[in-house]
Coordinates of N, CA and C in Angstrom, one line a residue:
M86 N 88.6 101.5 109.8 CA 89.7 100.3 109.1 C 89.8 99.1 110.1
V87 N 90.0 98.3 109.4 CA 89.9 96.7 110.1 C 91.2 96.7 110.6
A88 N 91.7 96.2 111.9 CA 93.1 96.3 112.1 C 93.6 95.0 111.5
K89 N 95.0 95.3 111.2 CA 96.0 94.2 110.4 C 96.7 93.3 111.6
R90 N 96.5 92.0 111.3 CA 96.8 90.9 112.4 C 98.4 90.6 112.7
I91 N 98.6 90.3 113.5 CA 100.3 89.5 113.8 C 100.1 88.2 114.2
I92 N 100.4 86.9 113.7 CA 100.0 85.7 113.8 C 101.3 84.5 113.9
P93 N 101.8 84.3 115.0 CA 103.2 83.7 115.0 C 102.5 82.1 114.7
C94 N 103.5 81.4 114.1 CA 102.7 79.9 113.5 C 103.5 79.0 114.5
L95 N 103.3 78.1 114.8 CA 104.0 77.1 115.8 C 103.9 75.7 115.0
D96 N 104.8 75.0 114.4 CA 104.7 73.8 113.5 C 105.1 72.7 114.5
V97 N 104.3 71.8 115.1 CA 104.2 70.9 116.1 C 104.3 69.3 115.7
Q98 N 105.5 69.1 116.1 CA 105.7 67.4 116.0 C 106.1 66.7 117.3
D99 N 105.6 65.5 117.4 CA 105.6 64.7 118.7 C 105.4 65.7 120.1
G100 N 104.6 66.6 120.0 CA 104.5 67.4 121.3 C 105.4 68.6 121.2
Q101 N 106.1 68.9 120.8 CA 107.3 70.3 120.4 C 107.3 70.8 119.4
V102 N 107.3 72.4 119.2 CA 107.4 73.1 118.3 C 108.9 72.9 117.4
V103 N 108.7 72.9 116.1 CA 110.1 72.8 115.4 C 109.9 73.5 114.5
K104 N 111.1 73.9 113.8 CA 111.3 74.8 112.6 C 112.6 74.3 111.8
G105 N 112.2 74.6 110.3 CA 113.1 74.3 109.5 C 113.0 75.2 108.3
I106 N 113.5 74.9 107.3 CA 113.7 75.4 106.1 C 112.8 74.9 104.9
H107 N 111.8 75.1 104.1 CA 110.8 74.3 103.3 C 110.7 73.1 104.0
F108 N 110.1 73.3 105.4 CA 109.7 72.1 105.7 C 110.8 70.9 106.1
E109 N 111.9 71.1 105.8 CA 113.1 70.5 106.3 C 114.4 70.8 107.3
G110 N 115.2 69.7 107.6 CA 116.2 70.0 108.6 C 115.4 70.8 109.9
L111 N 114.3 69.7 110.3 CA 113.6 70.4 111.3 C 114.3 70.3 112.8
R112 N 114.1 71.2 113.3 CA 114.9 71.1 115.3 C 114.0 71.6 116.0
Q113 N 114.0 71.2 117.1 CA 113.0 71.5 118.2 C 113.4 72.8 118.8
V114 N 112.3 73.5 119.1 CA 112.5 75.0 119.5 C 111.6 75.3 120.8
G115 N 110.9 74.2 121.5 CA 110.2 74.6 122.5 C 109.1 74.1 122.7
D116 N 108.2 74.1 123.6 CA 107.2 73.8 124.0 C 106.0 74.7 123.7
P117 N 105.0 73.8 123.0 CA 103.7 74.7 122.1 C 102.7 75.6 123.4
V118 N 102.6 75.1 124.4 CA 101.8 76.0 125.1 C 102.6 76.7 125.7
E119 N 103.5 76.5 126.4 CA 104.8 77.7 127.0 C 104.8 79.0 126.2
M120 N 105.2 78.5 124.9 CA 105.2 79.4 123.4 C 104.0 80.2 123.2
G121 N 103.1 79.5 123.1 CA 101.9 80.1 122.5 C 101.6 81.2 123.7
A122 N 101.5 80.9 124.9 CA 101.1 82.0 125.9 C 102.0 82.8 126.0
F123 N 103.3 82.7 125.8 CA 104.3 83.7 125.8 C 103.8 84.8 124.7
Y124 N 103.4 84.1 123.5 CA 103.0 84.9 122.5 C 101.8 86.1 122.8
A125 N 100.9 85.0 123.4 CA 99.7 85.9 123.7 C 100.0 87.2 124.7
R126 N 101.0 86.8 125.6 CA 101.2 88.4 126.3 C 101.9 89.2 125.8
E127 N 102.7 88.7 124.9 CA 103.5 89.7 123.8 C 102.4 90.7 122.8
G128 N 100.9 90.4 122.9 CA 100.5 90.7 121.8 C 100.1 90.6 120.7
A129 N 100.6 89.4 120.5 CA 99.8 88.4 119.3 C 98.2 88.5 118.9
D130 N 97.8 88.4 117.8 CA 96.3 88.7 117.8 C 95.9 87.5 117.4
E131 N 96.5 86.5 117.0 CA 95.9 85.2 117.0 C 97.1 84.2 116.7
L132 N 97.0 82.7 117.0 CA 98.3 82.1 116.9 C 97.6 81.0 115.9
V133 N 99.0 80.1 115.2 CA 98.5 78.6 114.4 C 99.5 77.7 114.9
F134 N 98.8 76.7 115.1 CA 99.5 75.4 115.5 C 99.4 74.6 114.3
L135 N 100.4 74.0 113.7 CA 100.4 73.2 112.7 C 100.7 71.7 113.3
D136 N 99.9 70.6 113.1 CA 100.6 69.4 113.5 C 101.0 69.1 112.2
I137 N 102.3 68.4 112.3 CA 103.3 67.8 111.3 C 103.4 66.6 111.4
S138 N 102.9 65.8 112.4 CA 103.2 64.3 112.9 C 102.8 63.7 111.6
A139 N 103.7 62.4 111.5 CA 103.3 61.7 110.3 C 102.3 60.3 110.7
T140 N 101.9 60.2 112.1 CA 101.5 59.1 112.2 C 99.8 59.3 113.1
V141 N 99.1 58.0 113.1 CA 97.9 58.2 113.3 C 97.9 58.6 115.2
E142 N 99.1 58.0 115.9 CA 99.5 58.3 117.2 C 99.5 59.5 117.4
G143 N 100.6 60.2 116.6 CA 100.9 61.5 116.3 C 99.4 62.5 116.7
R144 N 98.4 62.1 115.7 CA 97.3 63.1 115.6 C 96.6 63.0 116.7
K145 N 96.3 61.7 117.5 CA 96.1 61.8 119.1 C 96.3 62.7 119.7
T146 N 97.8 62.7 119.8 CA 98.4 63.3 120.9 C 98.1 65.0 120.7
F147 N 98.2 65.1 119.6 CA 97.8 66.6 119.2 C 96.4 67.1 119.5
A148 N 95.5 66.4 119.4 CA 94.0 66.6 119.8 C 94.2 67.0 121.7
S149 N 95.1 66.2 122.1 CA 95.2 66.2 123.5 C 95.8 67.8 123.7
L150 N 96.7 67.9 122.9 CA 97.1 69.3 123.2 C 96.4 70.4 122.9
V151 N 95.7 70.3 121.7 CA 94.7 71.4 121.8 C 94.1 71.7 123.0
E152 N 93.5 70.5 123.3 CA 92.8 71.0 124.7 C 93.7 71.6 125.8
R153 N 95.0 71.7 125.9 CA 96.0 72.4 126.8 C 95.8 73.5 126.3
I154 N 96.0 73.5 125.2 CA 96.3 75.0 124.4 C 95.0 76.0 124.9
A155 N 93.8 75.0 124.7 CA 92.7 75.9 124.9 C 92.6 76.4 126.4
R156 N 93.2 75.7 127.0 CA 92.9 75.9 128.4 C 93.7 76.9 129.1
E157 N 95.0 77.2 128.4 CA 96.0 78.3 128.8 C 95.9 79.4 127.9
I158 N 95.5 79.4 126.9 CA 95.7 80.6 125.8 C 94.5 81.2 125.8
D159 N 94.2 82.8 125.8 CA 93.1 83.5 125.9 C 93.1 84.2 124.4
I160 N 93.6 84.0 123.5 CA 93.8 84.4 122.2 C 93.2 83.5 121.2
P161 N 92.7 83.8 119.9 CA 92.1 82.7 119.1 C 93.2 82.1 118.4
F162 N 92.9 80.8 118.2 CA 94.2 80.1 117.6 C 93.3 78.9 116.4
T163 N 94.2 78.7 115.4 CA 93.9 78.0 114.7 C 94.7 76.8 114.5
V164 N 94.1 75.7 114.1 CA 94.7 74.1 114.3 C 94.6 73.8 113.0
G165 N 96.1 73.3 112.2 CA 95.9 72.5 111.2 C 96.8 71.2 110.8
G166 N 96.8 70.6 109.7 CA 97.5 69.4 109.9 C 96.6 68.1 109.9
G167 N 96.6 67.2 108.6 CA 96.0 66.2 108.8 C 94.7 66.2 108.9
I168 N 94.0 67.3 109.0 CA 92.3 67.5 108.7 C 91.8 66.5 107.9
A169 N 91.4 65.4 107.5 CA 90.9 65.1 106.4 C 89.3 64.7 106.2
S170 N 88.9 65.1 107.1 CA 87.4 64.9 107.3 C 86.5 65.8 108.3
L171 N 85.3 65.6 108.4 CA 84.2 66.4 108.9 C 84.7 66.0 110.3
D172 N 84.5 64.7 110.6 CA 85.1 64.3 112.2 C 86.5 64.6 112.6
D173 N 87.3 65.0 111.7 CA 88.6 65.4 111.9 C 88.6 66.9 112.6
A174 N 87.7 67.6 112.1 CA 87.4 69.1 112.2 C 87.0 69.0 113.7
A175 N 85.6 68.2 113.8 CA 84.9 68.1 114.8 C 85.5 67.8 115.9
R176 N 86.7 66.8 115.8 CA 87.3 66.8 117.1 C 88.5 67.7 117.2
L177 N 88.8 68.4 116.6 CA 89.9 69.7 117.3 C 89.0 71.0 117.6
L178 N 87.7 71.0 117.1 CA 86.9 72.4 117.4 C 86.2 72.2 118.5
D179 N 86.1 70.8 119.0 CA 85.3 70.1 120.1 C 86.4 70.3 121.3
A180 N 87.5 70.1 120.8 CA 88.7 70.2 122.1 C 89.1 71.6 122.1
G181 N 88.7 72.5 121.3 CA 88.8 74.0 121.9 C 89.4 74.8 120.8
A182 N 89.7 74.5 119.7 CA 90.1 75.2 118.6 C 89.3 76.2 118.3
D183 N 89.8 77.4 117.6 CA 89.0 78.7 117.2 C 88.7 78.4 115.5
K184 N 89.3 77.9 115.3 CA 89.3 77.6 113.4 C 90.2 76.2 113.1
I185 N 89.8 76.0 112.4 CA 90.8 74.9 111.5 C 91.2 75.3 110.4
S186 N 92.5 74.4 109.8 CA 93.0 74.9 108.6 C 93.0 73.5 107.8
L187 N 92.5 73.6 106.4 CA 92.5 72.9 105.5 C 93.7 72.8 104.4
N188 N 94.3 72.2 103.8 CA 95.1 72.0 103.0 C 95.2 71.0 102.0
S189 N 95.9 69.9 102.1 CA 96.1 68.7 101.4 C 94.7 68.3 101.2
A190 N 93.8 67.5 101.9 CA 92.8 67.3 101.9 C 91.4 67.8 101.4
A191 N 92.0 69.4 101.3 CA 90.8 70.4 100.3 C 91.1 69.8 98.8
L192 N 92.4 69.9 98.9 CA 92.7 70.0 97.2 C 92.1 68.5 96.6
A193 N 92.4 67.3 97.5 CA 92.1 66.0 97.3 C 90.3 66.1 97.2
D194 N 89.2 66.8 97.8 CA 88.0 66.4 98.0 C 88.0 68.5 98.4
P195 N 87.4 68.8 97.2 CA 87.3 70.3 97.4 C 86.0 70.3 98.4
S196 N 84.8 69.5 98.3 CA 83.4 69.2 99.1 C 83.8 69.5 100.4
L197 N 85.0 68.8 101.0 CA 85.3 68.7 102.4 C 85.5 70.8 102.7
I198 N 85.6 71.6 102.1 CA 85.1 72.7 102.7 C 84.0 73.2 102.6
S199 N 83.1 73.0 102.0 CA 81.5 73.1 102.0 C 81.0 72.4 103.6
R200 N 81.3 71.0 103.4 CA 80.8 70.3 104.5 C 81.2 70.8 105.8
I201 N 82.5 71.3 106.1 CA 82.8 71.8 107.7 C 81.9 73.4 107.4
A202 N 82.1 74.2 106.5 CA 81.8 75.4 106.4 C 80.1 75.3 107.2
D203 N 79.4 74.3 106.3 CA 77.8 74.3 106.4 C 77.6 73.9 107.9
Q204 N 78.7 73.2 108.2 CA 78.2 72.7 109.8 C 78.6 73.3 110.6
Y205 N 79.6 74.2 110.6 CA 80.2 75.2 111.6 C 80.3 76.6 111.4
G206 N 80.3 77.0 110.0 CA 80.3 78.1 109.6 C 81.8 78.4 109.1
S207 N 81.4 79.3 107.9 CA 82.9 79.8 107.2 C 83.9 80.1 108.2
Q208 N 83.3 81.0 109.1 CA 84.5 81.8 110.2 C 85.6 80.8 110.8
F209 N 85.1 79.5 110.8 CA 85.8 78.6 111.5 C 86.7 77.4 110.1
V210 N 86.7 77.9 108.9 CA 87.4 77.5 108.0 C 88.2 78.3 107.2
V211 N 90.0 78.0 107.6 CA 90.9 78.6 106.9 C 91.4 77.5 105.7
V212 N 91.4 77.7 104.7 CA 92.2 77.1 103.6 C 93.5 77.8 103.3
A213 N 94.3 76.6 103.5 CA 96.0 77.2 103.4 C 96.5 76.4 102.0
I214 N 96.9 77.2 101.7 CA 97.6 77.0 100.1 C 99.0 77.1 100.2
D215 N 99.9 75.9 100.0 CA 101.4 76.3 99.5 C 101.5 75.8 98.0
A216 N 102.4 77.3 97.4 CA 102.2 77.0 96.3 C 103.7 77.1 95.8
R217 N 104.0 76.9 94.7 CA 105.5 77.3 94.1 C 105.6 77.6 92.7
K218 N 106.5 78.4 92.4 CA 106.4 78.6 90.8 C 106.9 77.6 89.9
S219 N 106.2 77.2 89.0 CA 106.2 76.3 88.3 C 107.3 76.8 87.0
E220 N 107.8 76.0 86.5 CA 108.9 76.0 85.1 C 108.2 75.8 84.0
D221 N 107.0 75.9 83.6 CA 106.3 75.9 82.6 C 106.7 76.9 81.5
I222 N 107.2 76.5 80.7 CA 107.4 77.6 79.1 C 106.5 77.5 78.1
P223 N 105.9 78.8 77.8 CA 106.5 80.0 78.1 C 105.9 80.8 79.5
N224 N 105.0 80.2 79.7 CA 104.2 81.2 80.7 C 104.2 80.4 82.4
P225 N 105.4 80.6 83.1 CA 105.5 80.1 84.5 C 104.2 80.4 85.3
T226 N 103.6 79.5 86.1 CA 102.6 79.9 87.0 C 103.1 79.4 88.3
W227 N 101.8 79.6 89.4 CA 102.2 79.4 90.6 C 101.1 78.3 90.7
R228 N 101.7 76.7 91.1 CA 101.3 75.8 91.4 C 100.8 75.5 92.4
C229 N 99.6 75.0 93.1 CA 99.3 74.2 94.9 C 100.3 73.2 94.4
T230 N 101.0 72.9 95.6 CA 101.8 71.8 96.1 C 101.2 70.9 97.0
T231 N 101.7 69.9 97.5 CA 101.2 69.3 98.7 C 102.9 68.8 99.3
H232 N 102.7 67.9 100.7 CA 104.0 67.5 101.1 C 104.7 68.4 101.5
G233 N 104.6 69.5 101.8 CA 105.4 70.7 102.6 C 106.0 71.1 101.0
G234 N 105.2 71.5 100.0 CA 105.8 71.9 98.7 C 106.7 70.9 97.8
R235 N 106.6 69.7 98.4 CA 107.8 69.0 97.4 C 106.7 68.0 95.9
V236 N 105.3 67.9 96.3 CA 105.0 67.5 95.3 C 103.8 68.4 94.8
A237 N 104.0 68.7 93.3 CA 103.2 69.5 92.4 C 101.7 69.0 92.4
T238 N 100.9 69.8 91.9 CA 99.4 69.6 91.7 C 99.2 70.2 90.4
D239 N 97.7 69.7 89.9 CA 97.5 70.3 88.5 C 96.7 71.8 89.2
R240 N 96.7 72.2 90.6 CA 95.6 73.7 90.9 C 96.7 74.5 90.9
E241 N 96.1 75.7 89.9 CA 96.7 76.8 90.1 C 96.4 77.8 91.6
L242 N 97.3 78.6 91.7 CA 96.6 79.1 93.1 C 96.1 80.1 93.1
F243 N 95.7 80.8 92.1 CA 94.6 82.0 92.0 C 93.3 81.3 91.7
S244 N 93.0 80.4 91.0 CA 91.7 79.8 90.6 C 91.5 78.9 91.8
W245 N 92.4 78.3 92.7 CA 91.8 77.4 93.6 C 92.0 78.4 94.9
A246 N 91.9 79.5 95.0 CA 91.7 80.6 96.3 C 90.4 81.0 96.0
K247 N 90.1 81.0 94.6 CA 88.8 81.1 94.4 C 87.8 80.5 94.6
E248 N 87.9 79.4 94.2 CA 87.1 78.0 94.4 C 86.9 77.8 95.8
A249 N 88.2 78.1 96.8 CA 87.6 77.8 98.0 C 87.0 78.7 98.7
Q250 N 87.0 80.2 98.4 CA 86.2 81.2 98.8 C 84.5 80.7 98.3
E251 N 84.4 80.3 97.6 CA 83.1 80.1 96.9 C 82.2 78.6 97.5
R252 N 83.3 77.9 97.9 CA 82.9 76.6 98.3 C 82.8 77.2 100.1
G253 N 83.2 78.0 100.4 CA 82.9 78.4 102.1 C 84.1 78.8 102.8
A254 N 85.1 78.8 102.1 CA 86.5 79.4 103.4 C 86.0 80.6 103.7
G255 N 86.5 80.7 105.3 CA 86.4 82.2 105.6 C 87.7 83.1 105.6
E256 N 88.6 82.0 105.2 CA 89.8 82.9 105.1 C 90.9 82.1 104.3
I257 N 91.9 82.6 103.6 CA 92.9 81.9 102.7 C 94.4 82.1 103.7
L258 N 95.2 81.1 104.1 CA 96.5 81.4 104.3 C 97.2 81.1 103.1
F259 N 98.0 81.7 102.6 CA 98.7 81.1 101.5 C 100.3 81.6 101.9
T260 N 101.1 80.4 101.6 CA 102.8 80.2 101.7 C 102.7 80.2 100.5
S261 N 103.8 81.1 100.2 CA 105.0 80.9 99.0 C 106.1 80.1 99.6
M262 N 106.0 78.7 98.8 CA 107.2 77.6 99.2 C 108.4 78.1 98.8
D263 N 108.5 78.8 97.8 CA 109.8 79.5 97.3 C 110.3 80.5 98.2
H264 N 109.8 81.1 99.1 CA 110.1 82.0 99.9 C 110.0 81.6 101.6
D265 N 109.3 80.3 101.8 CA 109.0 79.9 103.3 C 110.2 79.7 103.7
G266 N 110.8 80.1 105.2 CA 111.8 79.6 105.7 C 112.9 80.5 105.7
T267 N 113.4 81.3 104.3 CA 114.1 81.8 103.9 C 114.6 83.3 104.5
Q268 N 113.4 83.9 105.0 CA 113.7 85.2 105.6 C 114.2 86.3 104.7
Q269 N 113.7 86.0 103.3 CA 114.1 87.0 102.6 C 113.0 87.9 102.1
G270 N 112.0 88.0 103.0 CA 110.6 88.9 102.6 C 109.7 88.0 101.7
F271 N 108.4 88.7 101.8 CA 107.2 87.9 101.4 C 107.1 88.1 99.6
A272 N 106.3 87.1 99.5 CA 105.7 87.3 97.7 C 104.5 88.6 97.2
C273 N 105.1 89.7 97.6 CA 104.1 90.7 97.8 C 103.0 90.9 96.8
P274 N 103.9 90.8 95.3 CA 102.6 91.1 94.3 C 101.4 90.1 94.2
L275 N 101.8 88.8 94.8 CA 101.1 87.6 94.6 C 99.8 88.0 95.8
Y276 N 100.1 88.6 97.0 CA 99.1 89.0 97.8 C 98.6 89.7 97.3
A277 N 98.7 91.0 96.8 CA 98.2 91.9 96.3 C 96.9 91.5 95.4
R278 N 97.5 90.6 94.4 CA 96.9 89.9 93.5 C 95.4 89.2 94.4
L279 N 96.3 88.5 95.2 CA 94.9 87.7 95.8 C 93.8 88.9 96.7
H280 N 94.4 89.8 97.5 CA 93.4 90.5 97.8 C 92.4 91.4 96.5
E281 N 92.9 91.4 95.3 CA 92.1 92.0 94.7 C 90.9 90.8 94.2
L282 N 91.2 89.6 93.9 CA 90.2 88.6 93.6 C 89.4 88.3 94.6
L283 N 89.7 88.1 95.7 CA 89.0 87.8 96.7 C 88.4 88.7 97.9
S284 N 87.0 88.4 98.4 CA 86.3 89.4 99.3 C 86.7 88.8 100.6
I285 N 87.5 87.7 101.0 CA 87.8 87.2 102.3 C 89.1 87.4 102.6
P286 N 89.4 87.6 104.2 CA 90.6 87.8 104.1 C 92.0 86.9 104.0
V287 N 93.0 87.3 103.7 CA 94.2 86.8 103.2 C 95.2 87.1 104.4
I288 N 96.0 85.9 104.6 CA 96.8 85.9 105.6 C 98.4 85.4 104.5
A289 N 99.2 86.1 105.2 CA 100.5 86.1 104.4 C 101.5 85.0 105.2
S290 N 102.2 83.9 104.3 CA 103.2 83.5 105.5 C 104.2 82.8 104.0
G291 N 105.3 83.0 105.0 CA 106.3 82.6 104.2 C 107.6 83.8 103.8
G292 N 108.7 83.8 104.3 CA 109.8 84.8 103.9 C 109.9 85.9 105.2
A293 N 109.1 86.0 106.1 CA 109.5 87.3 107.1 C 111.0 87.0 107.6
G294 N 111.8 88.4 107.3 CA 113.2 88.2 108.1 C 113.5 89.4 108.7
C295 N 112.7 90.3 108.5 CA 113.0 91.8 109.1 C 111.5 92.7 109.3
L296 N 111.6 93.7 110.3 CA 110.6 94.3 110.3 C 109.7 94.9 108.9
Q297 N 110.6 95.2 108.2 CA 110.1 95.8 106.9 C 109.5 94.7 105.7
D298 N 110.2 93.7 106.0 CA 109.2 92.7 105.2 C 107.5 92.5 105.7
I299 N 107.6 92.6 107.1 CA 105.9 92.5 107.5 C 105.5 94.1 107.2
V300 N 105.9 95.0 107.2 CA 105.4 96.2 107.0 C 104.7 96.4 105.5
E301 N 105.6 95.7 104.5 CA 105.6 96.0 103.2 C 104.3 94.8 102.8
V302 N 104.3 93.7 103.3 CA 103.2 92.9 103.2 C 101.9 93.3 103.5
L303 N 101.9 93.8 104.6 CA 100.4 94.7 104.8 C 100.2 95.7 104.4
T304 N 101.0 96.3 103.6 CA 101.1 97.5 102.9 C 100.8 97.4 101.3
T305 N 101.8 97.3 100.9 CA 102.2 97.1 99.3 C 101.4 95.8 99.0
G306 N 101.6 94.8 100.0 CA 101.1 93.3 99.5 C 99.5 93.2 99.9
R307 N 99.1 94.3 100.6 CA 97.5 94.6 101.0 C 97.1 93.0 101.7
A308 N 98.2 92.5 102.6 CA 97.2 91.0 102.8 C 96.6 91.6 104.8
D309 N 95.9 90.9 104.9 CA 95.1 91.1 106.4 C 95.9 90.6 107.6
A310 N 96.6 89.8 107.3 CA 97.5 89.3 108.6 C 99.0 88.8 107.9
A311 N 99.9 88.8 108.6 CA 101.1 88.5 108.6 C 101.4 87.1 109.5
L312 N 101.9 85.9 109.0 CA 102.3 85.0 110.0 C 103.6 84.9 109.8
A313 N 104.2 84.3 110.7 CA 105.6 84.1 110.5 C 105.8 82.9 111.9
A314 N 107.2 82.7 111.7 CA 107.5 81.5 113.1 C 109.1 81.9 113.4
S315 N 110.1 81.7 112.5 CA 111.3 81.9 112.6 C 111.8 83.0 113.1
I316 N 111.4 84.3 112.9 CA 111.6 85.6 113.3 C 111.1 85.9 114.9
F317 N 110.1 85.2 115.1 CA 109.6 85.2 116.3 C 110.4 84.2 117.7
H318 N 110.1 82.8 117.0 CA 111.0 81.7 117.6 C 112.6 81.7 118.0
Y319 N 113.1 82.7 117.2 CA 114.7 82.4 117.7 C 114.8 84.2 118.1
G320 N 113.7 85.0 118.6 CA 114.1 86.2 119.1 C 114.4 87.0 118.2
T321 N 114.6 87.1 116.9 CA 114.9 88.4 115.9 C 114.0 89.6 116.1
L322 N 112.4 89.3 116.1 CA 111.9 90.2 116.3 C 110.8 89.8 117.5
R323 N 110.4 91.1 118.3 CA 109.5 91.0 119.3 C 108.2 91.5 118.5
I324 N 106.9 90.8 119.0 CA 105.7 91.5 118.7 C 105.5 92.8 118.8
P325 N 105.9 93.4 120.1 CA 105.5 94.7 120.4 C 106.4 95.9 119.4
A326 N 107.6 95.3 119.1 CA 108.3 96.3 118.3 C 107.6 96.1 116.7
V327 N 107.3 95.0 116.1 CA 106.5 94.9 115.2 C 105.2 95.9 114.8
K328 N 104.6 95.7 116.2 CA 103.1 96.4 115.9 C 103.4 98.1 116.2
E329 N 104.4 98.4 116.9 CA 104.8 100.0 117.0 C 105.4 100.4 115.4
A330 N 106.6 99.8 115.0 CA 106.7 100.1 113.4 C 105.3 100.0 112.4
L331 N 104.7 99.5 112.8 CA 103.3 99.2 111.7 C 102.5 100.2 112.3
R332 N 102.1 100.8 113.5 CA 101.5 102.3 113.6 C 102.1 103.2 112.9
E333 N 103.6 103.2 113.1 CA 104.5 104.7 112.6 C 104.2 104.6 111.1
A334 N 103.8 103.0 110.3 CA 103.7 103.5 109.2 C 102.3 103.7 108.5
G335 N 101.3 103.8 109.6 CA 100.2 104.0 109.5 C 99.2 103.0 109.0
V336 N 99.8 101.8 109.8 CA 99.0 100.4 109.4 C 98.0 100.3 110.6
P337 N 96.6 99.8 110.5 CA 96.2 99.8 111.7 C 96.1 98.5 112.6
V338 N 96.5 98.4 113.5 CA 96.9 97.3 114.8 C 96.1 97.5 115.9
R339 N 96.0 96.2 116.5 CA 95.5 96.3 118.0 C 96.6 96.1 119.0
F340 N 96.8 97.0 120.1 CA 97.8 96.6 121.2 C 96.8 96.1 122.1
S341 N 97.3 95.1 123.0 CA 96.7 94.5 124.3 C 97.1 95.3 125.5

């Protein structure tokens, strides 16, 4: 049985890791290279670094940061944020990233997924989906969003995830924007449905607040990996304790 993965997520702005709720009220929590190295020592299986800088200059700084991360950290890491072209992806992969994550740009131009997958391989391409439950009457749906969940699109979560897989995505990273940063648990029924729909791994993001939340999303939710930020950044949970709890629950995990 394939081991489940624990993935700390580090949102980077102006060279520092930041965290907020629903991508708002951001505050600095540390240096990304130092934090990444700490998580690697703790037994994280992978890392995700998301560039949330809004400027072109910020993007250039992030590419330099990726080079530093690649030199210092010996576990796989994914980078995302502002990747809008094959050249953007190439720059970050050449800097040392193991995978790139596409979100808004893929929604705007789905062929971008295929172009990057054709050039580098599907294993290098993660499609991130931020979705929020709509107020559609009488049948509410989960709508894909952009701009940190603030702008709704006409794309529906499950059909877009299926299309992303068909276009060459190697993994889906789904964040429920209704759960993100709340530490009230994951949207487990949605992950279970994605697992049934897709043949590629699904990474769960948004809502981890305690050990049981992670156990639940990797069992009941059938996700292949659990991604979290706040609970790790603020020391609520340590990765060795998470993995021990998963092992006791019968979930296959890797210990370094």
